[in-house]
Amino acid sequence: MSMKPNAKTVLEVKDLQTYFKTDAGIVKAVDGVSFSVREGETIGIVGESGSGKSVTNLSLMRLIPSPPGKIVGGEVLFEGKDILKLTEKQMRSIRGNKISMIFQDPMTSLNPFLKISTQMVETIRLHEKDVSKQEALKRSIEMLKLVGIPSAEKRIHSYPHQFSGGMRQRVMIAQALSCNAEVLIADEPTTALDVTIQAQILELIAKLSDKMGTAVILITHDLGVVAGMCDQVCVMYAGKIVEKAETDELYARPSHPYTEGLIKSVPRMDTTKKGNRLFSIEGQPPNVIDLPPCCPFHPRCHKAMDVCRQAYPPVKDLGKGHEVACWLFADENEKQQALKEANVKEKAE
Ligand code: SF4
C-alpha cells in the first residue's frame, strides 16, 4: 500500500446520484457521491449493507436495473469521457474489458458448464478481435500463473467446480484482468472465504494492482480489510460519503462518529482480549426511503445536537484531502444559520 501522487487519475466520479422508484417512495441509494482513483491505487468504499456502496459500483458499470433504478445525476469520467453518456453498445466495449468487476461468488461470472480455457479465451477474443485462439490461450495460462494457479497449463482445461473456493476466486481475478483492465471493482470479494484464504486473495489483488498499474475499487463492510490494502477510504452512510481520507490519516484521526464506531468494531490482536465483547454501533441503518434533510446518523450518534436533527451537515476539509460531513466540524454561525433556515421551512410547511 503506497500513495501514487504522480500517477494519472483513471476514474473520476462526480456527484453521482442513483435513485430507485418504489411504491413506498423514492430511495436515494446513492446521493451525491464523488471520488477518484489513480493508476495502481486502491480505494476502499466502506459501509453497512444498504449504505449505497454496491449501488455506487453497479452505477459505474451501468448495471443498475432500470426500472426501478435510474442514474439521475452526476458524471463518471473514464479516459476523459463521461461513461454515463455512452450508448449501451459503447459501454459493452468498456464493461468487462477496461473496467472489470469481481464478485463475492465467482460463479456469478464463471459459467459452470464451460471449461476455464473456453471462458477465458472467449472473454479475450470478445474484446480484442485480432487476437488468435492460441495467443488468447497463452495469455490466459500466463494470467492463471500470475494469480498462483499451480500447473496452469493443465488446470486451464478444468471446469469451475473442479477448483476450491479460493482457487475459483483466483480464476475469476485472472479472467477479470486478462483484458488488461484499467479499473478493477471488487465487491466484497472475500466475504465467503475463510480468513487465511481471504488474506491471500487480498494480497494477490494488491500485488496485481501494483504490478499492472490497475486501479482498484474495493467494496467492503469491513474496515479491517481496508487497513492493510487501501490507499484511501470513503466511508458511506445512507447513500452519501460521510468521511474520506488517506487510509493512514483516517485511522490516525477518524472524525465522523460513524467512522469512529466502525474502527472500534474491528477486532485487534493487541487490545481485543479473548472473551471480551467487541464494540458494535447501536441501532439500525436508516430507512432510506424519503429521508428527511438531516444527518441520517443522528438516531445512533452519541454526539448528536439539535442542528443534526434539522439539517444535513456541510462537508468540511480537515487538510491532507481529509473530508468529513458532520456538524461537529462546522462553526457556530453555520449551525445557527442552518437552524434558522430549518425553522423558516417548518413554519412555511
Ligand atoms: Fe453525529 Fe451530528 Fe455528526 Fe451526525 S452531524 S454524525 S448526528 S454529530
Tab-separated table of C-alpha atoms and ligand atoms in Angstrom:
chain	number	residue	atom	x	y	z
A	1	MET	CA	0.000	0.000	0.000
A	2	SER	CA	1.509	3.309	-1.055
A	3	MET	CA	0.166	6.564	-2.370
A	4	LYS	CA	0.949	7.269	-6.006
A	5	PRO	CA	0.974	11.058	-6.096
A	6	ASN	CA	2.162	11.360	-9.695
A	7	ALA	CA	0.041	8.592	-11.153
A	8	LYS	CA	-2.694	9.658	-13.537
A	9	THR	CA	-6.327	9.673	-12.475
A	10	VAL	CA	-8.052	6.758	-14.175
A	11	LEU	CA	-11.607	7.204	-12.999
A	12	GLU	CA	-13.355	10.226	-11.559
A	13	VAL	CA	-16.831	10.086	-10.089
A	14	LYS	CA	-18.558	13.447	-9.636
A	15	ASP	CA	-21.763	13.961	-7.680
A	16	LEU	CA	-23.245	10.601	-8.700
A	17	GLN	CA	-26.926	10.122	-7.902
A	18	THR	CA	-28.755	6.830	-8.367
A	19	TYR	CA	-32.373	6.641	-7.255
A	20	PHE	CA	-34.919	3.839	-7.144
A	21	LYS	CA	-38.630	4.462	-7.526
A	22	THR	CA	-40.650	2.237	-5.193
A	23	ASP	CA	-44.322	2.174	-4.201
A	24	ALA	CA	-43.304	3.488	-0.789
A	25	GLY	CA	-41.334	6.449	-2.194
A	26	ILE	CA	-38.000	7.382	-3.747
A	27	VAL	CA	-34.914	5.555	-2.460
A	28	LYS	CA	-31.863	7.778	-2.893
A	29	ALA	CA	-29.484	4.817	-2.824
A	30	VAL	CA	-26.556	6.962	-3.988
A	31	ASP	CA	-26.903	10.667	-3.392
A	32	GLY	CA	-24.073	12.930	-4.477
A	33	VAL	CA	-21.066	10.619	-4.304
A	34	SER	CA	-17.694	11.905	-5.560
A	35	PHE	CA	-14.261	10.253	-5.544
A	36	SER	CA	-11.403	9.475	-7.888
A	37	VAL	CA	-8.875	6.706	-8.232
A	38	ARG	CA	-5.420	6.754	-9.784
A	39	GLU	CA	-3.338	4.203	-11.680
A	40	GLY	CA	-2.121	1.440	-9.335
A	41	GLU	CA	-4.095	2.856	-6.424
A	42	THR	CA	-6.697	1.080	-4.289
A	43	ILE	CA	-9.670	2.904	-2.865
A	44	GLY	CA	-11.924	1.297	-0.272
A	45	ILE	CA	-15.634	2.046	-0.144
A	46	VAL	CA	-16.847	1.021	3.280
A	47	GLY	CA	-20.270	0.876	4.884
A	48	GLU	CA	-23.012	-1.333	6.271
A	49	SER	CA	-25.385	-3.067	3.920
A	50	GLY	CA	-27.820	-0.548	2.452
A	51	SER	CA	-25.256	2.280	2.639
A	52	GLY	CA	-25.141	2.544	-1.154
A	53	LYS	CA	-21.635	1.166	-1.710
A	54	SER	CA	-22.657	-1.639	-4.084
A	55	VAL	CA	-25.155	0.552	-5.961
A	56	THR	CA	-22.323	3.071	-6.476
A	57	ASN	CA	-20.241	0.449	-8.201
A	58	LEU	CA	-23.076	-1.050	-10.213
A	59	SER	CA	-23.697	2.520	-11.400
A	60	LEU	CA	-20.071	2.772	-12.585
A	61	MET	CA	-20.612	-0.392	-14.626
A	62	ARG	CA	-24.013	0.924	-15.791
A	63	LEU	CA	-25.624	-2.237	-14.424
A	64	ILE	CA	-28.493	-0.638	-12.496
A	65	PRO	CA	-31.765	-2.446	-13.220
A	66	SER	CA	-33.985	0.163	-14.837
A	67	PRO	CA	-36.796	0.432	-13.875
A	68	PRO	CA	-36.904	0.762	-10.892
A	69	GLY	CA	-33.378	2.250	-10.694
A	70	LYS	CA	-32.022	5.241	-12.564
A	71	ILE	CA	-28.815	7.241	-12.549
A	72	VAL	CA	-30.361	10.675	-12.243
A	73	GLY	CA	-27.277	12.857	-11.967
A	74	GLY	CA	-23.526	13.203	-11.930
A	75	GLU	CA	-20.613	12.187	-14.124
A	76	VAL	CA	-18.273	9.190	-14.296
A	77	LEU	CA	-15.183	10.243	-16.217
A	78	PHE	CA	-13.075	7.456	-17.708
A	79	GLU	CA	-10.380	8.249	-20.284
A	80	GLY	CA	-11.767	11.770	-20.414
A	81	LYS	CA	-15.274	10.666	-21.357
A	82	ASP	CA	-18.416	10.609	-19.241
A	83	ILE	CA	-19.376	6.939	-19.464
A	84	LEU	CA	-22.884	7.748	-18.262
A	85	LYS	CA	-23.429	9.336	-21.697
A	86	LEU	CA	-22.211	6.357	-23.756
A	87	THR	CA	-24.612	4.162	-25.729
A	88	GLU	CA	-25.113	0.626	-24.417
A	89	LYS	CA	-23.020	-0.662	-27.332
A	90	GLN	CA	-20.107	1.654	-26.465
A	91	MET	CA	-20.470	0.696	-22.808
A	92	ARG	CA	-20.202	-3.014	-23.666
A	93	SER	CA	-16.703	-2.440	-25.042
A	94	ILE	CA	-15.657	-0.950	-21.682
A	95	ARG	CA	-17.507	-3.262	-19.285
A	96	GLY	CA	-15.607	-6.459	-18.524
A	97	ASN	CA	-12.725	-5.130	-20.564
A	98	LYS	CA	-11.360	-1.778	-19.402
A	99	ILE	CA	-13.463	-1.753	-16.241
A	100	SER	CA	-13.843	-5.235	-14.775
A	101	MET	CA	-15.661	-6.481	-11.747
A	102	ILE	CA	-15.109	-9.397	-9.393
A	103	PHE	CA	-17.830	-10.608	-7.095
A	104	GLN	CA	-18.214	-12.405	-3.765
A	105	ASP	CA	-19.392	-15.519	-5.566
A	106	PRO	CA	-17.115	-16.447	-8.505
A	107	MET	CA	-19.964	-18.443	-10.030
A	108	THR	CA	-21.648	-15.085	-10.794
A	109	SER	CA	-19.085	-14.563	-13.518
A	110	LEU	CA	-17.938	-18.121	-14.326
A	111	ASN	CA	-20.104	-20.435	-16.411
A	112	PRO	CA	-20.289	-23.836	-14.612
A	113	PHE	CA	-20.780	-25.697	-17.914
A	114	LEU	CA	-17.709	-24.398	-19.736
A	115	LYS	CA	-14.038	-25.155	-19.219
A	116	ILE	CA	-11.981	-22.242	-17.854
A	117	SER	CA	-9.934	-22.262	-21.093
A	118	THR	CA	-13.047	-21.705	-23.219
A	119	GLN	CA	-14.313	-18.920	-20.983
A	120	MET	CA	-11.034	-17.036	-20.750
A	121	VAL	CA	-10.248	-17.328	-24.458
A	122	GLU	CA	-13.754	-16.131	-25.356
A	123	THR	CA	-13.518	-13.158	-22.991
A	124	ILE	CA	-10.215	-12.022	-24.512
A	125	ARG	CA	-11.379	-12.501	-28.117
A	126	LEU	CA	-14.691	-10.776	-27.450
A	127	HIS	CA	-12.860	-7.571	-26.610
A	128	GLU	CA	-9.807	-7.989	-28.832
A	129	LYS	CA	-10.968	-9.353	-32.161
A	130	ASP	CA	-7.492	-9.630	-33.731
A	131	VAL	CA	-6.100	-11.963	-31.047
A	132	SER	CA	-5.878	-15.604	-32.257
A	133	LYS	CA	-7.172	-18.520	-30.161
A	134	GLN	CA	-3.602	-19.693	-29.486
A	135	GLU	CA	-2.480	-16.251	-28.366
A	136	ALA	CA	-5.553	-15.903	-26.130
A	137	LEU	CA	-4.902	-19.331	-24.595
A	138	LYS	CA	-1.256	-18.445	-23.964
A	139	ARG	CA	-2.237	-15.184	-22.285
A	140	SER	CA	-4.884	-16.973	-20.196
A	141	ILE	CA	-2.305	-19.505	-18.948
A	142	GLU	CA	0.054	-16.646	-18.067
A	143	MET	CA	-2.721	-14.937	-16.125
A	144	LEU	CA	-3.525	-18.133	-14.217
A	145	LYS	CA	0.157	-18.498	-13.330
A	146	LEU	CA	0.221	-14.877	-12.210
A	147	VAL	CA	-2.680	-15.436	-9.813
A	148	GLY	CA	-0.968	-18.531	-8.401
A	149	ILE	CA	-2.815	-21.457	-10.002
A	150	PRO	CA	-0.406	-24.428	-9.919
A	151	SER	CA	0.026	-26.463	-13.165
A	152	ALA	CA	-1.846	-23.721	-15.037
A	153	GLU	CA	-1.254	-25.361	-18.457
A	154	LYS	CA	-3.204	-28.394	-17.284
A	155	ARG	CA	-5.704	-26.811	-14.911
A	156	ILE	CA	-6.940	-24.334	-17.519
A	157	HIS	CA	-8.832	-27.217	-19.147
A	158	SER	CA	-10.844	-27.892	-15.961
A	159	TYR	CA	-14.401	-26.811	-15.137
A	160	PRO	CA	-15.048	-24.243	-12.365
A	161	HIS	CA	-16.376	-26.874	-9.912
A	162	GLN	CA	-13.016	-28.677	-10.076
A	163	PHE	CA	-11.412	-25.757	-8.188
A	164	SER	CA	-11.699	-24.945	-4.473
A	165	GLY	CA	-13.468	-21.696	-3.418
A	166	GLY	CA	-10.212	-19.755	-3.057
A	167	MET	CA	-8.810	-21.067	-6.351
A	168	ARG	CA	-12.085	-20.178	-8.151
A	169	GLN	CA	-11.704	-16.654	-6.802
A	170	ARG	CA	-8.192	-16.554	-8.284
A	171	VAL	CA	-9.510	-17.782	-11.638
A	172	MET	CA	-12.151	-15.032	-11.620
A	173	ILE	CA	-9.480	-12.412	-10.893
A	174	ALA	CA	-7.345	-13.798	-13.741
A	175	GLN	CA	-10.313	-13.610	-16.097
A	176	ALA	CA	-11.191	-10.071	-14.981
A	177	LEU	CA	-7.613	-8.894	-15.600
A	178	SER	CA	-6.954	-10.861	-18.780
A	179	CYS	CA	-8.025	-7.929	-20.960
A	180	ASN	CA	-5.632	-5.524	-19.209
A	181	ALA	CA	-8.433	-3.861	-17.267
A	182	GLU	CA	-7.569	-0.366	-16.099
A	183	VAL	CA	-10.080	-0.445	-13.257
A	184	LEU	CA	-10.962	-3.483	-11.180
A	185	ILE	CA	-14.049	-3.284	-8.991
A	186	ALA	CA	-14.015	-5.898	-6.231
A	187	ASP	CA	-17.354	-6.177	-4.424
A	188	GLU	CA	-16.865	-7.975	-1.083
A	189	PRO	CA	-14.502	-10.354	-2.924
A	190	THR	CA	-13.522	-12.446	0.067
A	191	THR	CA	-16.518	-12.477	2.412
A	192	ALA	CA	-17.408	-16.094	1.615
A	193	LEU	CA	-13.865	-17.396	2.156
A	194	ASP	CA	-12.067	-18.447	5.312
A	195	VAL	CA	-9.703	-15.948	6.930
A	196	THR	CA	-6.404	-17.352	5.620
A	197	ILE	CA	-7.663	-17.555	2.025
A	198	GLN	CA	-9.190	-14.063	2.397
A	199	ALA	CA	-5.778	-12.647	3.270
A	200	GLN	CA	-4.152	-14.429	0.318
A	201	ILE	CA	-6.725	-13.140	-2.171
A	202	LEU	CA	-6.486	-9.554	-0.908
A	203	GLU	CA	-2.705	-9.736	-1.066
A	204	LEU	CA	-2.971	-11.050	-4.605
A	205	ILE	CA	-5.240	-8.182	-5.712
A	206	ALA	CA	-2.822	-5.671	-4.138
A	207	LYS	CA	0.174	-7.304	-5.843
A	208	LEU	CA	-1.516	-7.341	-9.247
A	209	SER	CA	-2.624	-3.740	-8.900
A	210	ASP	CA	0.949	-2.739	-8.154
A	211	LYS	CA	2.439	-4.821	-10.955
A	212	MET	CA	-0.085	-3.984	-13.670
A	213	GLY	CA	-0.985	-0.446	-12.578
A	214	THR	CA	-4.638	-1.418	-12.259
A	215	ALA	CA	-6.771	0.964	-10.200
A	216	VAL	CA	-8.837	-0.999	-7.692
A	217	ILE	CA	-12.148	-0.068	-6.074
A	218	LEU	CA	-12.694	-2.365	-3.110
A	219	ILE	CA	-16.178	-2.512	-1.633
A	220	THR	CA	-16.427	-3.920	1.848
A	221	HIS	CA	-18.330	-3.696	5.128
A	222	ASP	CA	-15.088	-4.482	6.957
A	223	LEU	CA	-12.793	-1.593	7.813
A	224	GLY	CA	-10.196	-4.162	8.919
A	225	VAL	CA	-9.808	-5.322	5.290
A	226	VAL	CA	-9.240	-1.744	4.171
A	227	ALA	CA	-6.422	-1.087	6.652
A	228	GLY	CA	-3.910	-3.391	5.034
A	229	MET	CA	-4.855	-2.809	1.458
A	230	CYS	CA	-6.226	0.600	0.514
A	231	ASP	CA	-4.514	3.904	-0.181
A	232	GLN	CA	-7.650	5.884	0.522
A	233	VAL	CA	-11.039	5.200	2.064
A	234	CYS	CA	-14.557	6.523	1.543
A	235	VAL	CA	-16.984	5.763	4.367
A	236	MET	CA	-20.586	5.664	3.149
A	237	TYR	CA	-23.759	6.079	5.152
A	238	ALA	CA	-27.299	6.325	3.773
A	239	GLY	CA	-26.191	6.947	0.189
A	240	LYS	CA	-23.561	9.588	0.921
A	241	ILE	CA	-19.839	9.660	1.640
A	242	VAL	CA	-19.602	10.873	5.242
A	243	GLU	CA	-15.816	10.726	5.513
A	244	LYS	CA	-12.995	10.431	3.001
A	245	ALA	CA	-9.249	10.331	3.671
A	246	GLU	CA	-5.993	8.530	3.011
A	247	THR	CA	-6.103	5.284	4.998
A	248	ASP	CA	-3.342	6.147	7.499
A	249	GLU	CA	-4.891	9.555	8.123
A	250	LEU	CA	-8.360	8.030	8.625
A	251	TYR	CA	-7.037	5.595	11.221
A	252	ALA	CA	-4.972	8.283	12.956
A	253	ARG	CA	-7.811	10.829	13.004
A	254	PRO	CA	-11.241	9.229	12.490
A	255	SER	CA	-13.554	12.231	12.670
A	256	HIS	CA	-17.114	11.181	11.875
A	257	PRO	CA	-18.738	9.372	14.832
A	258	TYR	CA	-19.817	6.591	12.436
A	259	THR	CA	-16.208	6.023	11.301
A	260	GLU	CA	-15.074	6.011	14.937
A	261	GLY	CA	-17.661	3.288	15.626
A	262	LEU	CA	-16.544	1.261	12.607
A	263	ILE	CA	-12.904	1.425	13.683
A	264	LYS	CA	-13.766	0.445	17.249
A	265	SER	CA	-15.702	-2.562	15.992
A	266	VAL	CA	-12.677	-4.028	14.138
A	267	PRO	CA	-11.096	-6.836	16.227
A	268	ARG	CA	-7.455	-6.103	17.122
A	269	MET	CA	-4.746	-8.567	18.001
A	270	ASP	CA	-3.136	-6.224	20.550
A	271	THR	CA	-6.156	-4.984	22.509
A	272	THR	CA	-9.044	-7.371	21.906
A	273	LYS	CA	-8.766	-9.963	24.656
A	274	LYS	CA	-10.343	-13.373	24.360
A	275	GLY	CA	-13.811	-13.349	25.920
A	276	ASN	CA	-14.195	-9.541	25.632
A	277	ARG	CA	-17.208	-8.469	23.609
A	278	LEU	CA	-16.438	-6.395	20.541
A	279	PHE	CA	-17.815	-2.863	20.240
A	280	SER	CA	-20.795	-2.566	17.911
A	281	ILE	CA	-22.625	0.543	16.731
A	282	GLU	CA	-26.033	0.616	18.365
A	283	GLY	CA	-29.207	0.948	16.332
A	284	GLN	CA	-30.075	0.085	12.777
A	285	PRO	CA	-29.096	1.719	9.478
A	286	PRO	CA	-31.816	4.212	8.477
A	287	ASN	CA	-34.710	3.528	6.188
A	288	VAL	CA	-33.542	5.386	3.097
A	289	ILE	CA	-36.998	5.982	1.632
A	290	ASP	CA	-37.798	9.708	1.597
A	291	LEU	CA	-35.026	10.551	4.083
A	292	PRO	CA	-35.574	13.903	5.828
A	293	PRO	CA	-32.890	16.584	5.229
A	294	CYS	CA	-30.945	15.994	8.446
A	295	CYS	CA	-27.943	13.885	9.478
A	296	PRO	CA	-29.274	10.331	8.960
A	297	PHE	CA	-26.859	9.029	11.592
A	298	HIS	CA	-28.361	11.170	14.390
A	299	PRO	CA	-30.548	8.454	15.999
A	300	ARG	CA	-27.394	6.358	16.541
A	301	CYS	CA	-24.974	9.160	17.363
A	302	HIS	CA	-23.941	9.858	20.956
A	303	LYS	CA	-22.748	13.338	19.958
A	304	ALA	CA	-25.952	14.453	18.168
A	305	MET	CA	-27.007	18.094	18.642
A	306	ASP	CA	-30.194	19.984	17.735
A	307	VAL	CA	-28.833	21.047	14.378
A	308	CYS	CA	-28.099	17.408	13.447
A	309	ARG	CA	-31.841	16.675	13.601
A	310	GLN	CA	-32.696	19.696	11.442
A	311	ALA	CA	-30.203	19.888	8.561
A	312	TYR	CA	-27.654	17.819	6.643
A	313	PRO	CA	-24.096	18.810	7.658
A	314	PRO	CA	-21.778	20.609	5.218
A	315	VAL	CA	-18.636	18.813	4.023
A	316	LYS	CA	-15.540	20.152	5.802
A	317	ASP	CA	-11.949	19.855	4.612
A	318	LEU	CA	-9.691	18.905	7.521
A	319	GLY	CA	-6.498	19.132	5.399
A	320	LYS	CA	-4.466	16.484	3.526
A	321	GLY	CA	-7.573	15.645	1.474
A	322	HIS	CA	-9.417	14.526	4.632
A	323	GLU	CA	-13.111	15.445	4.303
A	324	VAL	CA	-15.960	14.894	6.730
A	325	ALA	CA	-19.685	15.646	6.684
A	326	CYS	CA	-20.531	16.224	10.338
A	327	TRP	CA	-21.859	19.231	12.265
A	328	LEU	CA	-19.090	18.803	14.884
A	329	PHE	CA	-16.720	20.480	12.406
A	330	ALA	CA	-18.932	23.397	11.374
A	331	ASP	CA	-18.618	26.785	13.062
A	332	GLU	CA	-21.302	28.249	15.335
A	333	ASN	CA	-22.562	30.680	12.658
A	334	GLU	CA	-23.187	27.875	10.189
A	335	LYS	CA	-25.141	25.888	12.783
A	336	GLN	CA	-27.259	28.914	13.765
A	337	GLN	CA	-27.945	29.710	10.114
A	338	ALA	CA	-28.989	26.095	9.394
A	339	LEU	CA	-31.303	26.057	12.416
A	340	LYS	CA	-32.858	29.356	11.315
A	341	GLU	CA	-33.458	28.073	7.771
A	342	ALA	CA	-34.948	24.799	9.072
A	343	ASN	CA	-37.310	26.836	11.295
A	344	VAL	CA	-38.462	29.039	8.428
A	345	LYS	CA	-39.063	25.943	6.302
A	346	GLU	CA	-41.011	24.222	9.040
A	347	LYS	CA	-43.271	27.296	9.505
A	348	ALA	CA	-43.851	27.541	5.739
A	349	GLU	CA	-44.998	23.924	5.635
B	1	SF4	FE1	-23.486	12.890	14.970
B	1	SF4	FE2	-24.397	15.286	14.361
B	1	SF4	FE3	-22.139	14.473	13.296
B	1	SF4	FE4	-24.437	13.415	12.521
B	1	SF4	S1	-23.787	15.514	12.236
B	1	SF4	S2	-22.611	12.341	12.990
B	1	SF4	S3	-25.566	13.378	14.430
B	1	SF4	S4	-22.548	14.857	15.464
